[in-house]
Amino acid sequence: YTKDGSKPNINSNVYKAPFVMDRSCKMAARVITRDDVEGFVTYRKCHVPVIDKIIYHTLPHKRYYGESLSLADGEIGIAGDWGKNWIGFQGESFEVTAKLVKTIHIDSVNVGFMRAQWAHIFLPYSVELLTSMDGEKFISQGNYINPVSPDVRNDDGLRIEYSVNLQNSIEAKYIKLIIKPLLQCPSWHGGAGSNAWMFLDEITIGY
């Protein structure tokens, strides 16, 4: 078996007894006989929660509010199925704090967004990451800035991750994200001047 989703081979881990997973991963397993005959590969996603609580400082839209831990349940949103696994927002700034299950050394934070301009859903301009040990005093650790303006026309329908990668691991019990969305649909759009949507589905933490 493997824990990175790659196909197992004769050099991969050999399952001998139950074991504990300490972080989320994609498991892949197969039977390989003594004669090196390889069986079918079975894949399973293993979600180990890192986030204990989500606190919205700016509320999502009531139609796309999700569940209390929708941004930390390991479930990825699907284009077109906006009522499931997506958090929808309209406004100038989206701010959310996540309380972690324990103090960890953070290497990166990823946020999944949807780009479906035909549905008035645009990527944000940027994501800023702040960390804290007590949930009160936060320190900015970096940001991700979209290299292409969100209002540039694009007819795909893709889930895209923004990643804030830290040069050095940062110890934290809380993280805060400040996200800057596009406010209005651009002039070329059929809904020009109307409020643009931002949809996000999952916050993942590398450690």
Short mmCIF file of C-alpha atoms in Angstrom, two decimals:
data_model
loop_
_atom_site.label_atom_id
_atom_site.label_comp_id
_atom_site.label_asym_id
_atom_site.label_seq_id
_atom_site.Cartn_x
_atom_site.Cartn_y
_atom_site.Cartn_z
CA TYR A 1 0.00 0.00 0.00
CA THR A 2 0.96 3.65 -0.35
CA LYS A 3 -0.20 6.79 1.43
CA ASP A 4 0.32 9.26 -1.42
CA GLY A 5 -2.13 7.81 -3.91
CA SER A 6 0.56 6.26 -6.12
CA LYS A 7 0.12 2.71 -7.41
CA PRO A 8 1.67 0.17 -5.02
CA ASN A 9 4.41 -2.11 -6.30
CA ILE A 10 6.64 -4.81 -4.79
CA ASN A 11 8.71 -2.12 -3.07
CA SER A 12 5.73 -0.46 -1.35
CA ASN A 13 4.63 -0.90 2.27
CA VAL A 14 3.40 -4.37 3.17
CA TYR A 15 0.28 -4.49 5.33
CA LYS A 16 0.86 -6.65 8.42
CA ALA A 17 -1.39 -5.20 11.12
CA PRO A 18 -3.80 -2.27 11.73
CA PHE A 19 -2.14 1.12 12.07
CA VAL A 20 -3.12 4.65 13.05
CA MET A 21 -3.23 7.47 10.51
CA ASP A 22 -1.92 10.75 11.91
CA ARG A 23 -2.75 12.95 8.92
CA SER A 24 -5.01 13.03 5.88
CA CYS A 25 -3.89 11.17 2.80
CA LYS A 26 -5.01 9.13 -0.19
CA MET A 27 -4.47 5.42 0.39
CA ALA A 28 -3.86 2.98 -2.45
CA ALA A 29 -3.73 -0.78 -1.92
CA ARG A 30 -3.47 -3.92 -4.03
CA VAL A 31 -2.60 -7.58 -3.74
CA ILE A 32 0.66 -8.71 -5.35
CA THR A 33 1.25 -12.45 -5.41
CA ARG A 34 4.55 -14.20 -4.81
CA ASP A 35 4.75 -14.56 -8.59
CA ASP A 36 4.51 -10.77 -8.96
CA VAL A 37 0.97 -10.89 -10.36
CA GLU A 38 -0.59 -7.52 -9.57
CA GLY A 39 -4.24 -7.16 -8.57
CA PHE A 40 -6.55 -4.18 -9.04
CA VAL A 41 -5.71 -1.01 -7.11
CA THR A 42 -8.23 0.24 -4.54
CA TYR A 43 -8.14 3.91 -3.54
CA ARG A 44 -9.55 5.44 -0.38
CA LYS A 45 -9.38 8.99 0.95
CA CYS A 46 -8.43 9.18 4.62
CA HIS A 47 -9.44 12.41 6.36
CA VAL A 48 -7.80 13.17 9.70
CA PRO A 49 -9.33 16.41 11.09
CA VAL A 50 -6.90 19.23 11.82
CA ILE A 51 -9.49 21.99 12.31
CA ASP A 52 -11.75 21.85 15.35
CA LYS A 53 -13.92 24.93 14.79
CA ILE A 54 -14.67 27.47 12.04
CA ILE A 55 -15.52 31.06 13.02
CA TYR A 56 -16.95 33.36 10.33
CA HIS A 57 -16.22 37.05 10.89
CA THR A 58 -18.07 37.87 7.68
CA LEU A 59 -20.99 35.53 7.11
CA PRO A 60 -21.47 33.47 3.94
CA HIS A 61 -24.63 34.03 1.94
CA LYS A 62 -27.63 32.35 3.59
CA ARG A 63 -28.25 30.23 0.47
CA TYR A 64 -24.72 28.82 0.54
CA TYR A 65 -23.85 28.65 4.22
CA GLY A 66 -22.97 24.97 4.41
CA GLU A 67 -22.47 23.11 7.68
CA SER A 68 -20.41 24.22 10.69
CA LEU A 69 -17.29 22.43 9.41
CA SER A 70 -17.93 22.49 5.66
CA LEU A 71 -14.53 24.13 5.11
CA ALA A 72 -12.72 21.41 7.06
CA ASP A 73 -14.54 18.13 6.38
CA GLY A 74 -12.24 16.79 3.66
CA GLU A 75 -14.99 17.04 1.03
CA ILE A 76 -14.32 18.79 -2.29
CA GLY A 77 -17.05 20.73 -4.07
CA ILE A 78 -18.35 19.80 -7.51
CA ALA A 79 -19.08 22.36 -10.22
CA GLY A 80 -22.81 22.92 -10.60
CA ASP A 81 -23.71 21.33 -7.26
CA TRP A 82 -23.48 24.64 -5.43
CA GLY A 83 -25.62 23.62 -2.47
CA LYS A 84 -23.22 20.89 -1.36
CA ASN A 85 -19.68 21.34 0.01
CA TRP A 86 -19.45 24.97 -1.16
CA ILE A 87 -19.52 28.18 0.86
CA GLY A 88 -20.80 31.15 -1.16
CA PHE A 89 -20.03 34.81 -0.49
CA GLN A 90 -20.63 38.26 -1.95
CA GLY A 91 -18.90 41.35 -0.59
CA GLU A 92 -15.69 43.29 -0.11
CA SER A 93 -13.75 40.99 2.22
CA PHE A 94 -14.25 37.49 3.56
CA GLU A 95 -12.63 36.75 6.93
CA VAL A 96 -12.62 33.39 8.68
CA THR A 97 -10.75 31.94 11.68
CA ALA A 98 -10.05 28.25 12.20
CA LYS A 99 -9.27 26.80 15.62
CA LEU A 100 -6.99 23.78 15.26
CA VAL A 101 -7.45 20.53 17.15
CA LYS A 102 -4.03 21.08 18.69
CA THR A 103 -0.97 23.29 18.38
CA ILE A 104 0.93 22.32 15.24
CA HIS A 105 3.86 23.57 13.17
CA ILE A 106 2.31 24.87 9.95
CA ASP A 107 4.19 24.67 6.65
CA SER A 108 1.40 25.77 4.31
CA VAL A 109 -2.30 26.56 4.05
CA ASN A 110 -4.36 25.81 0.94
CA VAL A 111 -7.85 27.07 0.08
CA GLY A 112 -9.97 25.64 -2.72
CA PHE A 113 -11.97 28.08 -4.88
CA MET A 114 -14.28 27.69 -7.84
CA ARG A 115 -14.00 29.50 -11.16
CA ALA A 116 -17.27 29.27 -13.07
CA GLN A 117 -17.72 32.68 -14.62
CA TRP A 118 -20.81 31.54 -16.54
CA ALA A 119 -22.44 31.12 -13.11
CA HIS A 120 -21.15 34.55 -11.91
CA ILE A 121 -18.52 32.78 -9.76
CA PHE A 122 -15.03 34.33 -9.88
CA LEU A 123 -11.71 33.64 -8.20
CA PRO A 124 -10.57 36.12 -5.51
CA TYR A 125 -7.70 38.55 -5.82
CA SER A 126 -5.76 37.26 -2.82
CA VAL A 127 -5.63 35.28 0.41
CA GLU A 128 -3.73 36.51 3.47
CA LEU A 129 -2.72 34.05 6.22
CA LEU A 130 -2.41 35.05 9.87
CA THR A 131 -1.59 32.79 12.82
CA SER A 132 -2.13 32.93 16.57
CA MET A 133 -1.50 30.91 19.69
CA ASP A 134 -4.34 32.38 21.76
CA GLY A 135 -6.98 33.34 19.19
CA GLU A 136 -6.62 37.02 20.10
CA LYS A 137 -3.30 38.27 18.76
CA PHE A 138 -2.73 37.33 15.11
CA ILE A 139 0.45 37.79 13.09
CA SER A 140 0.48 37.97 9.29
CA GLN A 141 2.59 35.16 7.81
CA GLY A 142 2.19 35.76 4.09
CA ASN A 143 -0.29 35.78 1.28
CA TYR A 144 -1.15 34.41 -2.12
CA ILE A 145 -1.92 36.91 -4.87
CA ASN A 146 -3.62 35.71 -8.03
CA PRO A 147 -1.10 36.36 -10.85
CA VAL A 148 -4.00 36.92 -13.26
CA SER A 149 -6.76 39.40 -12.50
CA PRO A 150 -9.97 37.52 -11.59
CA ASP A 151 -11.98 39.59 -14.08
CA VAL A 152 -10.08 38.21 -17.11
CA ARG A 153 -12.47 36.11 -19.18
CA ASN A 154 -12.15 32.34 -18.82
CA ASP A 155 -14.81 29.86 -19.94
CA ASP A 156 -13.64 26.83 -17.97
CA GLY A 157 -15.23 25.54 -14.78
CA LEU A 158 -12.35 24.63 -12.52
CA ARG A 159 -11.61 24.22 -8.84
CA ILE A 160 -8.34 26.05 -8.15
CA GLU A 161 -6.29 26.04 -4.96
CA TYR A 162 -4.55 29.10 -3.56
CA SER A 163 -1.52 28.12 -1.48
CA VAL A 164 0.31 30.18 1.13
CA ASN A 165 3.66 28.43 1.61
CA LEU A 166 5.82 29.43 4.56
CA GLN A 167 9.61 29.58 4.39
CA ASN A 168 9.81 28.26 7.93
CA SER A 169 7.28 26.29 9.96
CA ILE A 170 5.13 28.42 12.26
CA GLU A 171 3.68 27.09 15.53
CA ALA A 172 0.00 27.95 15.82
CA LYS A 173 -3.29 26.97 17.45
CA TYR A 174 -5.40 29.31 15.28
CA ILE A 175 -5.25 30.52 11.70
CA LYS A 176 -7.11 33.42 10.14
CA LEU A 177 -7.71 33.97 6.42
CA ILE A 178 -8.58 37.33 4.89
CA ILE A 179 -9.78 36.89 1.33
CA LYS A 180 -10.31 39.69 -1.19
CA PRO A 181 -12.97 38.74 -3.77
CA LEU A 182 -14.03 40.39 -7.02
CA LEU A 183 -16.97 42.67 -6.21
CA GLN A 184 -18.85 42.88 -9.51
CA CYS A 185 -19.07 40.97 -12.76
CA PRO A 186 -16.82 42.70 -15.34
CA SER A 187 -18.01 44.71 -18.35
CA TRP A 188 -17.66 41.82 -20.83
CA HIS A 189 -19.89 39.54 -18.71
CA GLY A 190 -23.60 38.98 -19.37
CA GLY A 191 -24.26 40.07 -15.78
CA ALA A 192 -21.98 43.12 -15.95
CA GLY A 193 -22.33 45.31 -12.87
CA SER A 194 -24.14 42.69 -10.77
CA ASN A 195 -22.56 41.25 -7.65
CA ALA A 196 -19.96 38.56 -8.29
CA TRP A 197 -19.89 35.34 -6.27
CA MET A 198 -16.93 33.71 -4.55
CA PHE A 199 -17.20 30.01 -3.73
CA LEU A 200 -14.75 28.08 -1.55
CA ASP A 201 -14.92 24.49 -0.36
CA GLU A 202 -11.99 23.43 1.80
CA ILE A 203 -9.11 24.70 3.93
CA THR A 204 -6.22 22.27 4.21
CA ILE A 205 -3.14 22.69 6.38
CA GLY A 206 0.28 21.28 5.60
CA TYR A 207 2.42 20.39 8.61
#
